[in-house]
Amino acid sequence: MSIIERHPDHFLLKAGGASYVLHVVREKYLAHAHWGSPLRAWKGANAPRFTDRSFSPNPAGSTDRTFSLDTLRQEYPGSGRTDFRSPAFEVQFADGSTVVDLFFAGASVVPGKPSLEGLPSTHADQPGAVETLQVLLTDALSGLSVALSYSAFRDYPVVTRSVRFTNAGKQPVTLRRALSFSLDLEGEGYSWLQLSGAHIRERQVVERALTAGTVSVESRRGASSHQQNPFVAVLGPGADEDHGEVFGFNLAYSGNFVSLAEVDQFGITRVQSGINPFDFAWKLEPGESFQTPEGILAYSHQGLGALSRTFHRFYQDHLCRGPHVLRERPILINNWEATYFQFNQKKLEAIVDKARPLGIELFVLDDGWFGHRDNDKTSLGDWTVDPKKLPGGMGALADKVHAQGMKFGLWFEPEMVSQDSDLYRAHPDWCLHVEGRSRSTSRDQLVLDLSRPEVCSYIVDSVTKILDSGKIDYVKWDMNRHLTEVGSAGRGADRQRETAHRHLLGLYGVLEAITTQYPEILFESCSGGGGRFDPGMLYYMPQVWTSDNTDAVCRLEIQWGTSLAYPPVTMGGHVSAVPNHQVHRITPLETRADAAMVGNFGYELDPLRFTEEETLAVTRINAWYKAHRAVLQFGDFYRIKSPFDGVSAAWMTVSRDRSLAVLFYFQILARPNVGQVVLRVKGLDADKTYTVEGGGISVRCSGDELMGVGLRMPELLGDFQSLRLTLQS
Ligand code: DGJ
């Protein structure tokens, strides 16, 4: 059965459990008819009815006063031709004009999904898992052509979209805006959800009603950023965690983006996302093309929870790549918060010697091993081992770690350069900068200009040299500042505004080269924690350091928010020391562990300081985690109680066959003399009987009782307490 149906005047995409319909109006305008509930067929029940609307002009002139693009739900709207709403694209021709008439010029359906040149994108290796509709729109006067791609996935309520512009004319054309998709939703009472925050406070859930006007989230920082995330959701009236229609949107891009919704005068909600038009322009000489990043559209009729689970499985199956995606992730220990820059081989070996018997499987050497980096002011770019700290070189340390039966991982920050570095002294023009202007630093570093191929080659060569110097099993790829003075010595004035996007393309090229050359290395992306938690980075690296904030209480919110869009297995959670280094809070070890077990688990502290009691507790925690990590990393994630709404939180993970579940309950603050907490468990098999154990509870109940009636939590004494329960059928 085909996923995409072609009809004389419309296309019906049947993506597992959802449908998308686009149709051609008046033989030339590509209009939108439906995205959401599954349809067997579309006969035009909601086909547009044209009426004469004041102040909505008519492209056909006085021959038809009823037709205006201002009132039509469109697939890829432009500007200057009667639609006054947010355009999906803007171009400027050699004569300075900006008016375009993009008319339908044909369509084809191909099996599978072509990859996007130079960009991360979703994929499907299984035959029949995806089909792609390509619709061609052309502007006869200029020769500009725009190919819209729609890939519909057989097993997921997901459609992905992207756009390719080609200048088939005789004059250059400049793209000033080139978003990845535009979607005109009909209906009332929508609300909007975004994930916003800051460094060490990433992805806080922010919701608001959508009313007339525009709401947008965007990054102008050169990275998707801690401050905003490209993921947004539009919730239908009354939708919540478990009920109602929800439309989720994300963008496979790690740089400047915009995601927006505009509610127009007639209540149509236009949702768009793509490269941020801020500081962007792209010149297309005759014959040249421009490919936008890919937008990912998912649908749920069972609330946000089901939407998240769709994204989780979809990203595991169709976005992340490489042999590690489905492999269990090791328990790691990272020396950053234990030593910062002050370490030597002896100290590291002592940590490794202590860590192994605790059950820790991977030792990660963080920042400070190269150049003469004893602080954050120096040496980025000089990827050679500091012999003062590691006299035997990287190979010797890696061997020592492996001899202990552990894996070895290493930190890099390859996109940056310190002014105090041999690299900068040799190539002062290799950073982003504008000639004649000073260079702003952040954390005392500058950003290498990855829009230049020679800079990318340098990064690939210097990183691979280290990766070849010893047995390295894991890489943490960090990025610790945002982009300023975005200019490049590598190209002329007419192409300077291409720099930010070319920089991203350069980064993607570097990541493609390195991650495919070393498929056995587990790569983790990081940008001061979760500053680049986006589908673009997940394509190259299947996990992310969720946040530099390791406080258990802050992590409840950060991880809850992150789980809306990203699979738990992609989130790194680590137990760190108390008082916590970011917020100085003191929380019990068990609570820190329970919070960190949300995905792939580890430590960020000095085990040499453990008391006897802590040594025993950590050994016990690791053994428990290993016994349950298959379900924690690859099960279905259910959010139960939001840390944003009160003083407690809960979530759970259920194995795919629903025979085992793990429930975490957190009492953030104790309150006197309040009602008892009964949690309605989710995702179980109603007909199975489960043995529930943990925190003094030991009962046997059926799934329907646990889900319908709920489970009474025991009384927890004190702030920052947690409970970990297993439910086994
Ligand atoms: C920021 C990262 O998020 C930290 O975990 C650590 O790797 C530091 N950079 C090192 O400079």
XYZ file of C-alpha atoms and ligand atoms in Angstrom:
740
model
C 0.000 0.000 0.000
C 1.425 3.354 -0.906
C 1.961 5.997 1.758
C 1.450 8.905 -0.633
C -1.569 9.035 -2.930
C -1.628 11.219 -5.998
C -5.026 12.457 -7.103
C -5.837 14.799 -9.993
C -6.085 17.881 -7.792
C -4.598 16.823 -4.470
C -2.047 14.678 -2.684
C -2.908 12.595 0.378
C -0.048 11.560 2.624
C -0.872 8.763 5.055
C 1.841 8.857 7.687
C 1.196 6.179 10.381
C -1.830 7.474 12.239
C -1.953 10.932 10.663
C -2.763 12.450 7.290
C -1.542 15.457 5.347
C -3.418 16.863 2.370
C -2.255 19.501 -0.076
C -4.165 20.521 -3.140
C -3.791 22.650 -6.199
C -6.222 25.544 -6.431
C -7.087 27.174 -9.767
C -4.491 24.944 -11.385
C -1.590 26.917 -10.016
C -1.705 27.742 -6.319
C -0.435 25.101 -3.895
C -2.813 25.149 -0.962
C -3.033 23.334 2.335
C -6.089 21.267 3.256
C -5.283 19.118 6.267
C -2.670 17.942 8.764
C -3.747 15.727 11.621
C -6.309 12.993 12.068
C -5.997 10.044 9.690
C -8.155 10.109 6.538
C -9.102 7.301 4.200
C -9.730 9.840 1.464
C -10.112 13.576 0.998
C -13.122 14.673 -1.042
C -12.869 18.368 -0.322
C -15.305 18.735 2.584
C -13.245 21.688 3.820
C -12.281 23.020 0.379
C -11.915 26.808 0.450
C -14.965 28.965 -0.231
C -13.913 32.203 -1.899
C -15.612 35.441 -0.961
C -14.843 39.065 -1.598
C -12.937 40.284 1.473
C -12.154 43.934 1.913
C -8.468 44.779 2.093
C -7.509 41.358 0.745
C -6.378 42.214 -2.804
C -6.894 40.059 -5.859
C -3.947 38.785 -7.898
C -6.258 38.151 -10.864
C -7.389 41.786 -10.832
C -11.026 42.764 -11.282
C -11.831 39.528 -13.117
C -12.113 37.844 -9.721
C -12.666 39.845 -6.553
C -13.186 36.711 -4.480
C -9.733 35.241 -4.774
C -6.875 36.446 -2.604
C -3.785 34.731 -1.300
C -4.468 36.663 1.901
C -7.282 34.253 2.697
C -5.899 31.034 1.266
C -4.234 28.360 3.390
C -0.991 27.898 1.544
C 1.867 25.431 1.544
C 4.743 27.812 0.899
C 3.581 31.418 0.855
C 5.539 34.319 -0.550
C 5.037 38.049 -0.194
C 4.151 41.011 -2.365
C 1.323 39.130 -4.108
C -1.696 39.738 -1.854
C -0.716 37.657 1.181
C 0.247 39.990 4.038
C 0.963 37.256 6.563
C 4.377 35.889 7.478
C 6.058 34.711 4.252
C 7.938 31.438 4.062
C 10.525 32.955 1.728
C 11.701 36.249 0.268
C 13.959 36.759 -2.712
C 15.503 39.796 -4.287
C 16.208 39.875 -8.009
C 19.040 41.660 -9.782
C 16.711 44.598 -10.531
C 15.975 45.008 -6.814
C 12.409 43.710 -7.017
C 11.029 41.104 -4.629
C 7.736 39.984 -6.191
C 7.525 36.303 -7.160
C 4.718 34.205 -8.615
C 5.393 30.631 -7.616
C 2.978 28.399 -9.458
C 2.503 24.654 -9.399
C 4.584 23.078 -12.151
C 4.395 19.355 -11.397
C 4.980 16.736 -8.747
C 6.473 13.305 -8.338
C 6.505 10.640 -5.659
C 9.677 8.702 -4.957
C 10.185 5.722 -2.678
C 12.447 6.384 0.302
C 13.869 9.722 1.209
C 16.707 11.487 -0.556
C 19.316 12.879 1.836
C 19.858 16.633 2.005
C 23.202 17.731 0.650
C 25.524 18.777 3.472
C 22.774 18.811 6.094
C 21.576 16.457 8.792
C 18.233 14.866 8.014
C 15.954 12.016 8.931
C 16.395 8.773 7.049
C 14.893 5.307 6.670
C 16.941 2.289 5.737
C 14.046 -0.167 5.605
C 12.359 -0.421 2.205
C 8.820 0.922 2.246
C 9.243 2.859 5.505
C 8.995 6.277 3.872
C 7.906 7.927 0.633
C 8.670 11.408 -0.573
C 6.491 13.803 -2.525
C 8.346 16.459 -4.462
C 6.316 19.408 -5.674
C 7.827 21.863 -8.088
C 6.828 25.528 -8.064
C 8.231 27.928 -10.634
C 8.307 31.645 -11.311
C 8.117 32.013 -15.096
C 9.447 35.565 -15.244
C 12.672 35.021 -13.284
C 13.295 31.310 -13.800
C 13.391 30.700 -10.050
C 12.204 27.237 -9.128
C 11.344 25.922 -5.695
C 11.090 22.198 -4.957
C 9.086 21.337 -1.845
C 9.787 17.929 -0.319
C 7.350 16.067 1.919
C 8.460 12.742 3.374
C 5.730 10.681 5.042
C 6.735 7.835 7.366
C 4.718 4.619 7.304
C 5.054 3.838 11.009
C 4.946 7.312 12.532
C 2.505 10.223 12.461
C 5.365 12.295 11.086
C 5.904 14.286 7.909
C 9.209 15.998 7.287
C 9.585 18.948 4.956
C 12.375 20.827 3.262
C 12.823 23.151 0.313
C 15.340 23.514 -2.479
C 15.657 26.785 -4.403
C 17.246 26.734 -7.846
C 18.060 29.742 -9.947
C 17.290 28.613 -13.480
C 17.260 32.211 -14.694
C 19.961 34.333 -16.258
C 20.556 36.827 -13.434
C 21.705 36.285 -9.856
C 19.004 36.037 -7.189
C 19.448 36.690 -3.476
C 17.497 34.656 -0.934
C 16.622 36.835 2.039
C 14.387 34.344 3.802
C 14.138 30.612 3.148
C 12.163 28.811 5.834
C 11.851 25.045 5.884
C 8.077 24.828 6.094
C 4.888 26.760 6.553
C 1.637 25.258 7.782
C -1.731 27.036 7.902
C -3.849 25.396 10.612
C -7.568 26.032 10.759
C -9.362 25.983 14.100
C -9.705 27.988 17.262
C -8.423 28.012 20.790
C -4.886 26.838 20.168
C -2.123 27.300 22.657
C 1.606 27.394 22.123
C 4.380 25.616 23.963
C 8.066 26.454 23.777
C 11.220 25.358 25.612
C 13.139 28.402 26.812
C 15.787 29.140 29.383
C 19.419 30.036 29.836
C 22.767 28.400 30.485
C 22.292 25.993 33.453
C 18.493 26.525 33.157
C 17.722 25.018 29.782
C 14.378 23.985 28.268
C 11.868 25.278 30.801
C 8.316 24.698 29.626
C 6.567 27.939 28.644
C 2.946 27.920 27.478
C 0.599 30.652 26.342
C -2.638 31.058 24.449
C -2.348 31.849 20.753
C -4.329 34.957 19.950
C -4.268 37.389 17.040
C -0.704 38.295 16.170
C 2.636 36.541 16.134
C 4.567 34.584 18.720
C 8.039 33.385 17.924
C 11.126 31.841 19.429
C 14.426 32.392 17.734
C 18.148 32.230 18.087
C 20.523 34.860 16.741
C 23.466 33.335 18.608
C 24.886 31.103 15.878
C 23.783 28.012 17.816
C 20.326 26.661 18.508
C 21.125 27.811 22.069
C 20.281 27.324 25.737
C 17.949 30.293 25.509
C 15.478 28.856 22.985
C 14.957 25.487 21.346
C 13.635 24.998 17.808
C 11.008 22.561 19.166
C 7.556 24.081 19.567
C 4.098 22.593 19.930
C 0.629 23.862 19.123
C -2.030 22.374 21.383
C -5.658 22.098 20.407
C -8.396 23.291 22.779
C -8.308 21.315 26.031
C -5.228 19.328 25.066
C -2.931 18.336 27.903
C -0.378 15.654 28.730
C -2.731 12.771 27.946
C -5.575 14.165 25.872
C -6.301 16.179 22.818
C -4.734 17.161 19.539
C -1.171 18.358 19.602
C 1.028 19.390 16.691
C 4.769 19.197 17.323
C 7.425 20.902 15.193
C 11.166 20.712 15.183
C 14.028 21.674 12.910
C 17.120 19.604 12.093
C 19.422 22.586 12.411
C 21.890 23.775 15.053
C 22.316 27.452 14.179
C 20.199 30.621 14.021
C 16.576 29.578 13.684
C 13.091 30.949 14.006
C 9.955 29.004 14.941
C 6.783 31.086 14.898
C 3.008 31.081 14.842
C 0.912 33.883 13.431
C -2.832 33.979 14.014
C -4.384 35.994 11.213
C -7.537 38.096 10.999
C -9.667 35.042 10.169
C -8.239 32.819 12.878
C -5.905 30.788 10.667
C -2.736 29.874 12.565
C 0.350 29.888 10.365
C 3.235 27.907 11.871
C 6.699 28.233 10.349
C 10.258 27.275 11.135
C 13.613 27.535 9.456
C 16.912 29.362 9.293
C 16.507 32.728 10.987
C 16.301 35.448 8.318
C 18.219 37.650 10.782
C 21.688 38.322 9.331
C 21.039 35.866 6.504
C 21.219 36.261 2.754
C 22.286 33.784 0.118
C 23.279 34.639 -3.411
C 22.293 32.190 -6.149
C 24.160 32.630 -9.387
C 22.401 31.186 -12.459
C 22.386 27.403 -12.116
C 23.022 27.400 -8.344
C 20.751 25.852 -5.700
C 20.125 26.335 -2.010
C 18.879 23.577 0.271
C 17.008 24.441 3.480
C 17.313 22.326 6.624
C 14.572 19.823 7.340
C 11.483 20.563 9.411
C 9.904 17.700 11.361
C 6.126 17.757 11.901
C 4.509 15.244 14.263
C 0.892 14.798 15.290
C -0.811 13.344 18.344
C -4.467 13.000 19.223
C -3.549 11.790 22.717
C -1.817 14.796 24.143
C 1.755 15.834 24.663
C 2.825 12.551 26.219
C 2.047 10.576 23.067
C 3.613 13.315 20.934
C 6.850 13.032 22.942
C 6.883 9.250 22.638
C 6.473 9.616 18.866
C 9.469 11.959 18.740
C 11.481 9.660 21.026
C 11.048 6.542 18.918
C 11.174 8.420 15.649
C 14.527 10.009 16.479
C 15.945 6.664 17.567
C 14.707 4.959 14.389
C 15.041 7.709 11.812
C 17.400 10.451 12.976
C 20.270 9.164 15.124
C 22.826 7.059 13.303
C 25.567 4.556 13.994
C 26.023 1.382 15.985
C 25.578 3.062 19.383
C 22.019 4.186 18.809
C 20.536 0.929 20.027
C 23.423 -0.123 22.278
C 23.204 0.247 26.028
C 25.212 3.268 27.133
C 27.944 2.815 29.736
C 27.997 4.341 33.220
C 30.661 7.007 33.001
C 32.704 9.138 35.325
C 33.883 12.531 34.096
C 36.673 14.334 35.942
C 35.465 17.907 35.229
C 33.791 18.790 38.516
C 36.272 16.606 40.422
C 39.445 18.332 39.242
C 38.606 21.126 36.787
C 41.980 21.965 35.175
C 44.080 20.745 38.105
C 45.033 17.161 37.409
C 47.954 14.986 36.460
C 48.327 11.396 35.376
C 48.619 10.187 38.977
C 45.388 11.837 40.038
C 43.500 10.518 37.014
C 44.819 7.006 37.564
C 43.707 7.153 41.193
C 40.174 8.119 40.068
C 40.133 5.255 37.579
C 41.414 2.770 40.169
C 38.685 3.800 42.555
C 35.907 3.986 39.930
C 36.200 0.533 38.404
C 35.278 -1.530 41.506
C 32.243 0.720 41.964
C 30.881 -0.597 38.676
C 31.684 2.469 36.554
C 32.492 1.515 32.977
C 33.868 4.577 31.190
C 36.356 7.203 32.319
C 36.112 10.566 30.548
C 38.994 13.022 30.637
C 37.473 16.485 30.283
C 38.989 19.887 29.488
C 42.638 20.677 30.280
C 44.736 17.881 28.708
C 46.177 19.840 25.747
C 48.506 22.772 25.047
C 49.226 24.397 28.387
C 45.611 24.676 29.402
C 45.674 25.200 33.151
C 42.735 27.583 32.917
C 40.128 28.603 30.348
C 42.179 31.458 28.854
C 44.474 29.420 26.698
C 45.345 26.701 24.167
C 42.068 25.974 22.365
C 43.101 24.993 18.859
C 46.362 23.340 19.940
C 45.222 19.739 20.102
C 48.469 18.243 21.371
C 48.824 16.535 24.741
C 50.316 18.594 27.599
C 53.364 16.497 28.614
C 53.399 18.105 32.062
C 50.053 16.532 32.858
C 50.271 13.362 30.779
C 53.971 12.522 30.317
C 53.199 9.215 28.627
C 50.848 10.796 26.106
C 47.208 9.953 25.463
C 47.987 6.379 24.422
C 49.524 5.553 27.792
C 46.562 6.932 29.740
C 44.112 5.126 27.468
C 46.037 1.875 28.006
C 46.027 2.343 31.754
C 42.236 2.887 31.741
C 41.665 -0.140 29.540
C 43.972 -2.253 31.706
C 41.532 -1.533 34.535
C 38.724 -2.908 32.389
C 37.209 0.495 31.640
C 36.590 2.405 28.464
C 38.279 5.731 27.832
C 36.738 8.987 26.645
C 38.089 12.421 25.799
C 36.828 16.015 25.668
C 37.396 18.349 22.705
C 36.227 21.839 21.810
C 37.305 21.919 18.170
C 35.240 24.874 16.917
C 37.154 27.380 19.056
C 40.518 29.081 19.305
C 42.244 30.877 22.191
C 44.186 34.006 21.364
C 46.966 32.453 23.427
C 47.512 29.487 21.117
C 49.972 28.490 18.418
C 47.020 28.161 16.045
C 45.919 31.758 16.543
C 49.464 33.077 16.312
C 49.881 31.245 13.006
C 46.421 32.068 11.580
C 44.886 35.161 13.172
C 42.412 35.401 10.275
C 41.005 31.906 10.862
C 38.405 33.126 13.337
C 35.098 34.808 12.579
C 35.832 38.522 12.459
C 35.291 41.753 10.562
C 38.427 43.429 9.261
C 39.270 46.626 11.133
C 36.974 45.867 14.083
C 37.920 44.419 17.443
C 37.077 40.801 18.255
C 34.719 40.145 21.175
C 35.767 37.264 23.351
C 33.579 35.035 25.457
C 35.189 32.725 28.008
C 38.369 34.276 26.564
C 37.933 32.485 23.255
C 37.129 33.184 19.615
C 35.148 31.097 17.149
C 37.004 29.447 14.295
C 35.603 30.308 10.883
C 34.224 26.961 9.764
C 32.879 28.514 6.588
C 36.469 28.140 5.321
C 37.430 24.674 4.064
C 41.060 24.978 5.226
C 39.899 25.590 8.802
C 37.637 22.532 8.661
C 40.505 20.422 7.330
C 42.713 21.600 10.189
C 40.060 20.527 12.709
C 39.571 17.113 11.135
C 43.341 16.512 10.976
C 44.130 17.639 14.507
C 41.239 15.778 16.118
C 41.855 12.555 14.197
C 45.549 12.671 15.118
C 44.558 12.463 18.782
C 41.871 9.855 18.131
C 44.523 7.720 16.436
C 47.013 8.130 19.276
C 45.315 5.700 21.654
C 42.233 3.574 22.144
C 39.491 6.170 22.546
C 35.941 4.914 22.991
C 34.008 8.120 23.561
C 34.273 11.779 22.646
C 32.571 14.734 24.317
C 32.363 17.476 21.662
C 31.925 20.804 23.419
C 31.222 24.367 22.207
C 31.382 27.153 24.762
C 30.481 30.476 23.219
C 28.110 32.086 20.766
C 29.008 33.865 17.540
C 29.808 37.572 17.253
C 31.428 39.620 14.463
C 30.039 37.093 12.018
C 32.235 37.827 9.050
C 34.740 35.786 7.120
C 38.044 36.592 5.465
C 37.200 33.703 3.155
C 34.704 35.426 0.842
C 33.672 38.670 -0.819
C 31.290 41.401 0.293
C 28.335 39.999 -1.651
C 28.498 36.736 0.285
C 29.327 37.898 3.823
C 25.749 37.340 5.016
C 26.103 33.673 4.111
C 28.752 33.216 6.783
C 26.639 31.964 9.702
C 24.978 29.266 7.597
C 28.210 28.356 5.796
C 29.831 28.040 9.238
C 27.145 25.518 10.198
C 27.597 23.627 6.929
C 31.329 23.520 7.680
C 30.626 22.128 11.145
C 28.300 19.486 9.734
C 30.964 18.508 7.200
C 33.551 18.132 9.979
C 31.159 16.059 12.087
C 30.250 13.873 9.131
C 33.926 13.201 8.395
C 34.905 12.402 11.977
C 31.860 10.478 13.159
C 31.756 8.268 10.082
C 35.503 7.626 10.235
C 35.150 6.404 13.841
C 31.793 4.613 14.027
C 32.814 2.712 17.161
C 33.410 5.903 19.130
C 30.386 7.018 21.131
C 30.063 10.763 20.510
C 28.299 13.065 22.962
C 27.552 16.618 21.959
C 27.719 19.446 24.444
C 27.565 23.199 24.318
C 28.151 24.430 27.844
C 25.742 21.598 28.664
C 22.537 21.741 26.638
C 23.163 24.720 24.374
C 22.808 22.664 21.211
C 20.214 20.039 22.086
C 18.611 19.835 18.652
C 17.892 17.238 15.950
C 20.811 18.524 13.858
C 23.379 17.513 16.457
C 21.545 14.266 17.261
C 22.047 13.169 13.664
C 25.813 13.070 14.257
C 25.989 12.297 17.969
C 23.376 10.108 19.659
C 23.582 11.743 23.077
C 23.942 15.193 24.606
C 25.232 16.562 27.911
C 21.856 17.886 29.021
C 23.036 20.788 31.165
C 26.046 22.067 33.079
C 23.634 22.246 35.979
C 23.918 18.923 37.816
C 21.744 19.866 40.801
C 19.086 17.162 41.187
C 16.231 19.618 41.763
C 17.096 21.848 38.793
C 17.562 18.746 36.664
C 13.937 17.696 37.286
C 12.734 20.741 35.362
C 15.470 20.650 32.736
C 14.953 16.960 32.006
C 11.154 17.204 32.079
C 11.319 19.990 29.489
C 13.907 18.185 27.393
C 11.796 15.016 27.385
C 9.016 16.847 25.575
C 11.065 16.760 22.409
C 14.037 14.415 22.897
C 14.434 10.753 23.904
C 15.657 10.091 27.458
C 18.524 7.963 26.123
C 19.915 11.056 24.438
C 20.106 12.887 27.796
C 23.234 12.607 29.934
C 22.495 12.737 33.676
C 25.342 12.677 36.216
C 25.550 12.517 39.989
C 27.721 15.371 41.253
C 29.102 16.505 44.594
C 27.262 18.471 47.262
C 27.014 21.325 47.916
C 26.212 21.417 44.219
C 28.679 23.548 42.241
C 25.996 25.498 40.354
C 23.333 26.275 42.981
C 25.040 25.143 46.212
C 22.115 22.938 47.180
C 22.681 19.848 49.310
C 20.609 16.866 48.224
C 20.892 13.198 49.260
C 23.017 10.896 47.104
C 20.033 8.642 46.311
C 17.994 11.613 45.055
C 20.869 12.780 42.877
C 21.126 9.267 41.444
C 17.388 8.913 40.875
C 17.281 12.226 39.003
C 20.340 11.319 36.920
C 18.914 7.938 35.903
C 16.498 9.588 33.474
C 18.631 8.470 30.534
C 22.274 7.565 30.303
C 23.870 7.741 33.683
C 27.187 8.796 35.174
C 29.170 10.720 37.749
C 30.789 14.113 37.833
C 32.562 13.975 41.186
C 35.709 12.778 42.905
C 35.292 9.192 44.082
C 38.499 9.517 46.108
C 36.510 11.621 48.560
C 33.781 9.009 49.104
C 33.101 7.847 52.637
C 32.788 4.114 53.201
C 29.026 4.535 53.209
C 29.054 6.421 49.872
C 31.277 3.780 48.314
C 28.747 1.110 49.228
C 25.800 3.221 48.089
C 27.355 4.041 44.704
C 28.219 0.372 44.153
C 24.615 -0.564 44.923
C 23.207 2.210 42.711
C 25.379 1.159 39.759
C 24.387 -2.489 40.067
C 20.717 -1.472 40.138
C 21.113 0.847 37.161
C 22.821 -1.845 35.074
C 20.034 -4.294 35.855
C 17.432 -1.766 34.686
C 19.198 0.348 32.095
C 17.698 -1.445 29.107
C 14.264 -0.225 30.126
C 15.502 3.186 31.325
C 17.340 3.890 28.087
C 15.045 2.266 25.547
C 11.612 2.030 27.176
C 8.652 4.331 26.645
C 8.770 7.465 28.768
C 5.690 8.737 30.608
C 5.551 12.029 32.441
C 3.324 11.765 35.520
C 3.727 14.866 37.696
C 5.300 18.091 36.522
C 8.000 19.791 38.609
C 6.713 23.061 37.124
C 3.375 22.651 38.984
C 4.117 22.273 42.651
C 6.624 20.712 44.987
C 6.832 17.162 43.693
C 7.492 15.416 40.399
C 7.229 11.936 38.909
C 8.008 10.140 35.687
C 8.314 6.552 34.601
C 9.686 4.334 31.873
C 7.946 1.205 30.623
C 9.577 -1.588 28.635
C 8.270 -2.003 25.107
C 6.575 -5.306 26.023
C 5.108 -3.624 29.147
C 6.426 -6.333 31.458
C 8.672 -4.002 33.456
C 8.397 -0.376 34.490
C 10.399 1.942 36.696
C 8.714 4.854 38.437
C 10.586 7.785 39.997
C 8.861 10.056 42.475
C 10.535 13.190 43.835
C 9.432 15.227 46.835
C 11.110 18.533 46.147
C 9.906 20.282 49.290
C 8.228 18.801 52.341
C 4.989 20.484 53.364
C 3.236 20.038 56.697
C -0.091 18.305 57.103
C -1.062 18.065 53.422
C -3.018 15.477 51.483
C -1.348 12.244 50.483
C -0.050 11.736 46.965
C -1.680 9.089 44.788
C 0.007 8.654 41.412
C -1.860 7.243 38.476
C 0.664 5.089 36.745
C 0.757 5.102 32.922
C 1.656 2.868 30.022
C 1.094 -0.525 31.689
C -0.835 -3.450 30.267
C -4.263 -3.202 31.880
C -4.612 -6.992 31.915
C -1.281 -7.830 33.483
C -0.606 -8.106 37.182
C 2.414 -6.223 38.453
C 4.515 -6.649 41.552
C 5.276 -3.153 42.767
C 8.335 -2.772 44.957
C 10.482 -0.049 46.426
C 10.478 2.551 49.201
C 8.712 0.235 51.608
C 5.924 -0.588 49.107
C 5.333 -4.184 48.139
C 1.993 -4.931 46.482
C 0.641 -6.951 43.600
C -1.965 -5.132 41.505
C -3.320 -5.288 38.015
C -2.356 -2.717 35.410
C -5.926 -1.380 35.243
C -5.932 -0.701 38.992
C -2.528 0.999 38.941
C -3.510 3.158 35.981
C -7.154 3.789 36.888
C -6.989 4.100 40.665
C -3.349 4.932 41.255
C -0.665 4.094 43.748
C -0.448 5.827 47.133
C 3.036 7.165 47.760
C 4.536 6.635 51.204
C 5.235 9.654 53.364
C 8.706 11.009 52.662
C 10.402 13.034 55.358
C 12.330 16.132 54.438
C 13.141 18.123 51.320
C 14.740 16.650 48.176
C 13.617 13.076 48.804
C 13.002 10.500 46.104
C 11.591 7.075 45.563
C 12.373 4.501 42.912
C 9.776 1.767 42.319
C 9.870 -1.211 40.003
C 6.697 -2.658 38.528
C 7.286 -6.169 37.243
C 4.663 -8.396 35.655
C 31.396 23.036 29.405
C 30.848 21.650 29.593
O 29.467 21.648 29.577
C 31.394 21.085 30.898
O 30.825 19.847 31.169
C 32.888 20.993 30.763
O 33.207 20.085 29.756
C 33.461 22.365 30.466
N 32.827 22.976 29.338
C 34.929 22.267 30.209
O 35.467 23.453 29.809
